[in-house]
Amino acid sequence: MTRILRTIAEVRAWRKTLRPEQTLGFVPTMGALHQGHMSLMQIARQKADIVIASIFVNPLQFGPNEDLSKYPRPIEKDIALLGEARVDALFLPPVAELYPEGASSVVLEEAVSTHLCGASRPGHFRGVTTVVLKLFNIVAPDFAVFGQKDAQQCLVIERMVRDLDVPVEIIRGPIVREADGLALSSRNVYLAPEDRAAAPAIFASLNAAKAAWAAGERNGARLAEIGRARLAQEGRITPQYWEVRDRTSLKPIETVGPEGALFAVAAHLGTTRLIDNLEVSG
Ligand code: PAF
């Protein structure tokens, strides 16, 4: 059974009960767990002696007109899934535990976070880095696992950990997809049936650009055009960005070299915003 810890003091007391040689793996989440999250739990389970997850819908990473209030919170189902995955402990703090009245310190990453989702969601990554550093300070894991679907989030957290000497190894878990290619996301539950039917075009657009790259196209702008054109075939999708970027800095790439590139897309289906990405290299 997964032990539920609701306060920072409870997590720290639980942490002290672990033996010094036991490794601790951590999977931070916002809940509404799906098979993508479960694959991260599995990675942690395989690598660590003890596994802790967190569920915290972090208000600091939502913009004023985003979906904070309607974000799904199926907590009983989530707890059951964590039990099935043999996760040892769950940190489930109330908002006031992480953001007490008067909290006025934040963590800023100022390069990688400015691109892509950082440009379309101002303040989002400031919220992510702040809460993730807090969670790392509370849980003190040996490593933490994040999903590659949020490729930019992985890069921002890796940069923060490097720059601030945080003694936590960051591990990326691969994207998990539905049979038709749609990347698993807690937000997929918002999709109306017609939008759900249209959504695989996002992955299809990434694959169209990958096919062109595999056939020898190396011009970043042309590869992005190919991806955008494939996405535009699905009239229900409103793209926010479709970009070919450096896999580390996220800066635009004119010519894709052997180090490869990240193809990254964000798009709206109705009021739901979805992201996806694909890396090419070689
Ligand atoms: O990816 C998420 O679910 C969140 O951004 C995270 C890393 C748990 C921080 O709130």
Short mmCIF file of C-alpha atoms and ligand atoms in Angstrom, two decimals:
data_model
loop_
_atom_site.label_atom_id
_atom_site.label_comp_id
_atom_site.label_asym_id
_atom_site.label_seq_id
_atom_site.Cartn_x
_atom_site.Cartn_y
_atom_site.Cartn_z
CA MET A 1 0.00 0.00 0.00
CA THR A 2 1.18 3.48 -0.80
CA ARG A 3 1.81 5.58 2.31
CA ILE A 4 0.23 9.04 2.00
CA LEU A 5 2.22 12.00 3.32
CA ARG A 6 0.56 15.41 3.38
CA THR A 7 3.06 17.69 5.09
CA ILE A 8 6.72 18.56 4.56
CA ALA A 9 7.46 17.38 8.11
CA GLU A 10 5.85 13.99 7.36
CA VAL A 11 7.96 13.55 4.21
CA ARG A 12 11.16 14.47 6.05
CA ALA A 13 10.36 12.10 8.93
CA TRP A 14 9.58 9.30 6.43
CA ARG A 15 12.80 10.04 4.53
CA LYS A 16 14.78 9.59 7.76
CA THR A 17 13.40 6.06 8.18
CA LEU A 18 15.18 4.96 4.95
CA ARG A 19 18.53 3.28 5.32
CA PRO A 20 21.52 5.29 3.98
CA GLU A 21 22.24 2.68 1.28
CA GLN A 22 18.64 2.68 -0.02
CA THR A 23 18.22 4.70 -3.20
CA LEU A 24 15.15 6.91 -3.51
CA GLY A 25 13.46 7.55 -6.89
CA PHE A 26 10.93 10.36 -7.26
CA VAL A 27 8.17 10.94 -9.81
CA PRO A 28 6.58 14.40 -9.47
CA THR A 29 3.13 14.69 -11.09
CA MET A 30 -0.02 16.78 -11.09
CA GLY A 31 -2.18 13.65 -10.84
CA ALA A 32 -4.86 12.47 -13.28
CA LEU A 33 -2.46 9.61 -13.80
CA HIS A 34 -2.38 7.69 -17.08
CA GLN A 35 -0.16 5.04 -18.63
CA GLY A 36 2.46 7.70 -19.45
CA HIS A 37 2.84 8.45 -15.74
CA MET A 38 2.75 4.75 -14.91
CA SER A 39 5.68 4.14 -17.27
CA LEU A 40 7.65 6.77 -15.29
CA MET A 41 6.74 4.98 -12.04
CA GLN A 42 8.00 1.74 -13.59
CA ILE A 43 11.33 3.33 -14.53
CA ALA A 44 11.69 4.57 -10.95
CA ARG A 45 10.61 1.19 -9.54
CA GLN A 46 13.22 -0.65 -11.62
CA LYS A 47 16.05 1.68 -10.70
CA ALA A 48 15.42 2.56 -7.05
CA ASP A 49 14.97 0.68 -3.80
CA ILE A 50 12.25 3.06 -2.67
CA VAL A 51 9.88 5.12 -4.84
CA ILE A 52 7.94 8.24 -3.93
CA ALA A 53 5.53 10.14 -6.19
CA SER A 54 3.92 13.51 -5.64
CA ILE A 55 0.56 14.81 -6.78
CA PHE A 56 0.26 18.57 -6.64
CA VAL A 57 -1.68 20.71 -9.10
CA ASN A 58 0.73 23.60 -8.94
CA PRO A 59 -1.13 26.93 -9.18
CA LEU A 60 2.11 28.79 -9.92
CA GLN A 61 2.53 27.19 -13.35
CA PHE A 62 -0.97 28.04 -14.64
CA GLY A 63 -1.69 31.36 -16.35
CA PRO A 64 -4.75 33.43 -15.33
CA ASN A 65 -6.86 32.11 -18.23
CA GLU A 66 -5.66 28.51 -18.08
CA ASP A 67 -7.33 25.37 -16.74
CA LEU A 68 -6.23 25.36 -13.06
CA SER A 69 -9.78 25.15 -11.64
CA LYS A 70 -10.98 22.48 -14.06
CA TYR A 71 -7.75 20.42 -14.10
CA PRO A 72 -8.85 16.79 -13.43
CA ARG A 73 -8.29 15.58 -9.84
CA PRO A 74 -9.37 11.90 -9.65
CA ILE A 75 -7.42 11.36 -6.43
CA GLU A 76 -8.92 8.03 -5.30
CA LYS A 77 -8.24 6.47 -8.71
CA ASP A 78 -4.69 7.91 -8.68
CA ILE A 79 -3.96 6.44 -5.24
CA ALA A 80 -5.19 3.02 -6.43
CA LEU A 81 -2.91 3.21 -9.50
CA LEU A 82 0.09 4.12 -7.35
CA GLY A 83 -0.65 1.10 -5.15
CA GLU A 84 -0.76 -1.16 -8.20
CA ALA A 85 2.57 0.28 -9.35
CA ARG A 86 4.07 -0.50 -5.90
CA VAL A 87 4.94 3.12 -5.24
CA ASP A 88 6.00 3.28 -1.59
CA ALA A 89 4.88 6.78 -0.72
CA LEU A 90 2.82 9.64 -2.11
CA PHE A 91 3.40 13.27 -1.19
CA LEU A 92 -0.01 14.91 -1.48
CA PRO A 93 0.29 18.38 0.00
CA PRO A 94 -2.45 21.02 0.16
CA VAL A 95 -1.57 24.28 -1.62
CA ALA A 96 -0.88 26.16 1.66
CA GLU A 97 1.76 23.57 2.61
CA LEU A 98 3.91 24.47 -0.41
CA TYR A 99 2.91 28.13 -0.72
CA PRO A 100 2.28 29.51 2.77
CA GLU A 101 0.99 33.07 3.08
CA GLY A 102 3.78 35.52 2.23
CA ALA A 103 5.96 33.15 0.17
CA SER A 104 7.89 35.47 -2.14
CA SER A 105 10.82 33.51 -3.57
CA VAL A 106 10.88 31.88 -7.00
CA VAL A 107 13.34 30.02 -9.25
CA LEU A 108 13.99 31.38 -12.74
CA GLU A 109 15.72 29.65 -15.64
CA GLU A 110 16.32 32.39 -18.16
CA ALA A 111 17.41 30.77 -21.44
CA VAL A 112 15.79 27.44 -22.39
CA SER A 113 12.53 28.47 -20.74
CA THR A 114 12.08 31.54 -22.97
CA HIS A 115 11.38 29.51 -26.14
CA LEU A 116 8.35 27.52 -27.37
CA CYS A 117 5.89 27.05 -24.47
CA GLY A 118 7.75 29.72 -22.50
CA ALA A 119 6.80 32.29 -25.13
CA SER A 120 3.14 31.21 -25.32
CA ARG A 121 2.69 30.56 -21.56
CA PRO A 122 4.45 33.43 -19.73
CA GLY A 123 5.36 32.48 -16.17
CA HIS A 124 4.72 28.77 -16.73
CA PHE A 125 8.32 27.57 -16.34
CA ARG A 126 8.93 29.90 -13.39
CA GLY A 127 6.13 27.96 -11.70
CA VAL A 128 7.60 24.61 -12.75
CA THR A 129 11.17 25.34 -11.60
CA THR A 130 9.97 26.83 -8.32
CA VAL A 131 7.80 23.85 -7.40
CA VAL A 132 10.28 21.24 -8.64
CA LEU A 133 13.15 22.72 -6.64
CA LYS A 134 10.91 22.86 -3.57
CA LEU A 135 9.88 19.23 -4.09
CA PHE A 136 13.54 18.20 -4.51
CA ASN A 137 14.45 20.02 -1.27
CA ILE A 138 11.62 18.29 0.58
CA VAL A 139 11.95 14.76 -0.83
CA ALA A 140 15.76 14.73 -1.34
CA PRO A 141 15.63 11.94 -3.93
CA ASP A 142 18.66 10.39 -5.63
CA PHE A 143 16.93 10.75 -8.99
CA ALA A 144 13.68 12.03 -10.45
CA VAL A 145 11.85 10.86 -13.58
CA PHE A 146 10.12 13.24 -16.01
CA GLY A 147 8.28 12.48 -19.26
CA GLN A 148 9.87 13.33 -22.61
CA LYS A 149 6.45 14.55 -23.83
CA ASP A 150 7.30 17.74 -21.95
CA ALA A 151 10.71 17.93 -23.64
CA GLN A 152 11.16 21.61 -22.82
CA GLN A 153 10.27 20.99 -19.18
CA CYS A 154 12.97 18.27 -19.08
CA LEU A 155 15.54 20.68 -20.53
CA VAL A 156 14.60 23.49 -18.14
CA ILE A 157 14.80 21.20 -15.11
CA GLU A 158 18.10 19.69 -16.29
CA ARG A 159 19.49 23.22 -16.68
CA MET A 160 18.23 24.28 -13.25
CA VAL A 161 19.76 21.22 -11.59
CA ARG A 162 23.07 21.84 -13.34
CA ASP A 163 23.19 25.58 -12.65
CA LEU A 164 22.10 25.37 -9.01
CA ASP A 165 24.14 22.24 -8.12
CA VAL A 166 21.07 20.27 -7.10
CA PRO A 167 22.19 16.71 -6.23
CA VAL A 168 19.38 14.97 -8.10
CA GLU A 169 19.86 12.95 -11.30
CA ILE A 170 17.21 13.70 -13.94
CA ILE A 171 15.95 10.76 -15.96
CA ARG A 172 13.68 11.08 -18.99
CA GLY A 173 10.96 8.55 -19.69
CA PRO A 174 9.90 8.02 -23.33
CA ILE A 175 6.57 9.34 -24.67
CA VAL A 176 3.72 6.83 -24.36
CA ARG A 177 1.15 6.98 -27.18
CA GLU A 178 -2.34 5.72 -27.93
CA ALA A 179 -2.52 3.17 -30.76
CA ASP A 180 -3.31 6.01 -33.21
CA GLY A 181 -0.26 8.02 -32.16
CA LEU A 182 -1.81 10.59 -29.81
CA ALA A 183 0.63 11.25 -26.96
CA LEU A 184 -0.92 10.42 -23.59
CA SER A 185 -1.76 13.53 -21.58
CA SER A 186 -4.00 14.26 -18.60
CA ARG A 187 -5.63 16.90 -20.80
CA ASN A 188 -6.79 14.35 -23.43
CA VAL A 189 -9.92 13.79 -21.29
CA TYR A 190 -11.09 17.31 -22.24
CA LEU A 191 -11.26 16.43 -25.95
CA ALA A 192 -14.70 16.29 -27.57
CA PRO A 193 -15.11 13.10 -29.68
CA GLU A 194 -14.53 14.95 -32.99
CA ASP A 195 -11.40 16.61 -31.59
CA ARG A 196 -10.14 13.28 -30.23
CA ALA A 197 -10.59 11.83 -33.73
CA ALA A 198 -8.59 14.71 -35.24
CA ALA A 199 -5.81 14.74 -32.61
CA PRO A 200 -3.54 12.03 -34.14
CA ALA A 201 -2.74 14.54 -36.90
CA ILE A 202 -0.33 16.14 -34.42
CA PHE A 203 1.91 13.06 -34.32
CA ALA A 204 1.33 12.53 -38.05
CA SER A 205 2.75 16.02 -38.68
CA LEU A 206 5.87 15.16 -36.65
CA ASN A 207 6.25 11.96 -38.64
CA ALA A 208 5.83 13.78 -41.95
CA ALA A 209 8.78 16.02 -41.06
CA LYS A 210 10.77 13.01 -39.81
CA ALA A 211 10.16 11.21 -43.12
CA ALA A 212 11.44 14.25 -45.03
CA TRP A 213 14.49 14.40 -42.73
CA ALA A 214 15.09 10.64 -43.27
CA ALA A 215 14.89 11.27 -47.03
CA GLY A 216 17.67 13.84 -46.74
CA GLU A 217 15.97 17.21 -46.09
CA ARG A 218 18.13 19.18 -43.64
CA ASN A 219 16.74 22.70 -43.96
CA GLY A 220 15.04 23.60 -40.67
CA ALA A 221 12.51 26.00 -42.21
CA ARG A 222 11.51 23.51 -44.91
CA LEU A 223 11.11 20.68 -42.37
CA ALA A 224 8.88 22.91 -40.23
CA GLU A 225 6.84 23.81 -43.35
CA ILE A 226 6.30 20.12 -44.07
CA GLY A 227 5.09 19.55 -40.49
CA ARG A 228 2.82 22.61 -40.55
CA ALA A 229 1.35 21.62 -43.92
CA ARG A 230 0.49 18.13 -42.64
CA LEU A 231 -1.12 19.62 -39.53
CA ALA A 232 -3.12 22.07 -41.66
CA GLN A 233 -4.78 19.11 -43.41
CA GLU A 234 -6.78 18.65 -40.20
CA GLY A 235 -9.05 21.68 -40.11
CA ARG A 236 -10.07 21.23 -36.44
CA ILE A 237 -6.53 21.88 -35.20
CA THR A 238 -5.25 25.40 -34.56
CA PRO A 239 -1.44 25.28 -34.35
CA GLN A 240 0.30 27.51 -31.81
CA TYR A 241 3.82 26.60 -32.89
CA TRP A 242 5.51 23.96 -35.01
CA GLU A 243 9.27 24.36 -34.74
CA VAL A 244 12.59 22.73 -35.55
CA ARG A 245 14.95 23.48 -32.65
CA ASP A 246 18.33 22.63 -31.20
CA ARG A 247 17.87 19.69 -28.84
CA THR A 248 19.71 21.38 -25.96
CA SER A 249 19.33 25.14 -26.30
CA LEU A 250 15.96 25.12 -28.12
CA LYS A 251 17.28 27.84 -30.43
CA PRO A 252 16.03 27.71 -34.05
CA ILE A 253 18.12 25.59 -36.44
CA GLU A 254 18.86 26.66 -40.01
CA THR A 255 20.47 23.36 -41.05
CA VAL A 256 20.02 20.15 -39.11
CA GLY A 257 23.44 18.60 -38.48
CA PRO A 258 24.46 15.16 -37.16
CA GLU A 259 23.57 16.26 -33.62
CA GLY A 260 19.97 16.28 -34.82
CA ALA A 261 16.99 18.41 -33.87
CA LEU A 262 13.84 18.54 -31.80
CA PHE A 263 10.58 18.88 -33.72
CA ALA A 264 8.13 20.50 -31.31
CA VAL A 265 4.47 21.30 -31.72
CA ALA A 266 1.73 22.92 -29.63
CA ALA A 267 -1.82 23.13 -30.92
CA HIS A 268 -5.37 23.80 -29.79
CA LEU A 269 -8.30 21.48 -30.39
CA GLY A 270 -11.30 23.44 -29.22
CA THR A 271 -10.19 24.86 -25.87
CA THR A 272 -7.69 22.06 -25.21
CA ARG A 273 -4.02 22.75 -25.75
CA LEU A 274 -1.85 19.75 -26.59
CA ILE A 275 1.90 19.45 -27.08
CA ASP A 276 4.04 16.78 -28.69
CA ASN A 277 7.58 16.37 -29.97
CA LEU A 278 9.99 14.07 -31.73
CA GLU A 279 13.78 14.00 -31.80
CA VAL A 280 15.84 13.11 -34.84
CA SER A 281 19.59 12.59 -34.92
CA GLY A 282 22.34 10.90 -36.89
O1 PAF B 1 4.84 17.67 -15.59
C1 PAF B 1 4.13 17.93 -14.60
O2 PAF B 1 3.20 17.21 -14.26
C2 PAF B 1 4.41 19.19 -13.78
O3 PAF B 1 4.83 20.22 -14.60
C3 PAF B 1 5.40 18.96 -12.63
C4 PAF B 1 6.77 18.55 -13.14
C5 PAF B 1 4.86 17.87 -11.71
C6 PAF B 1 5.57 20.24 -11.83
O4 PAF B 1 4.36 20.69 -11.31
#
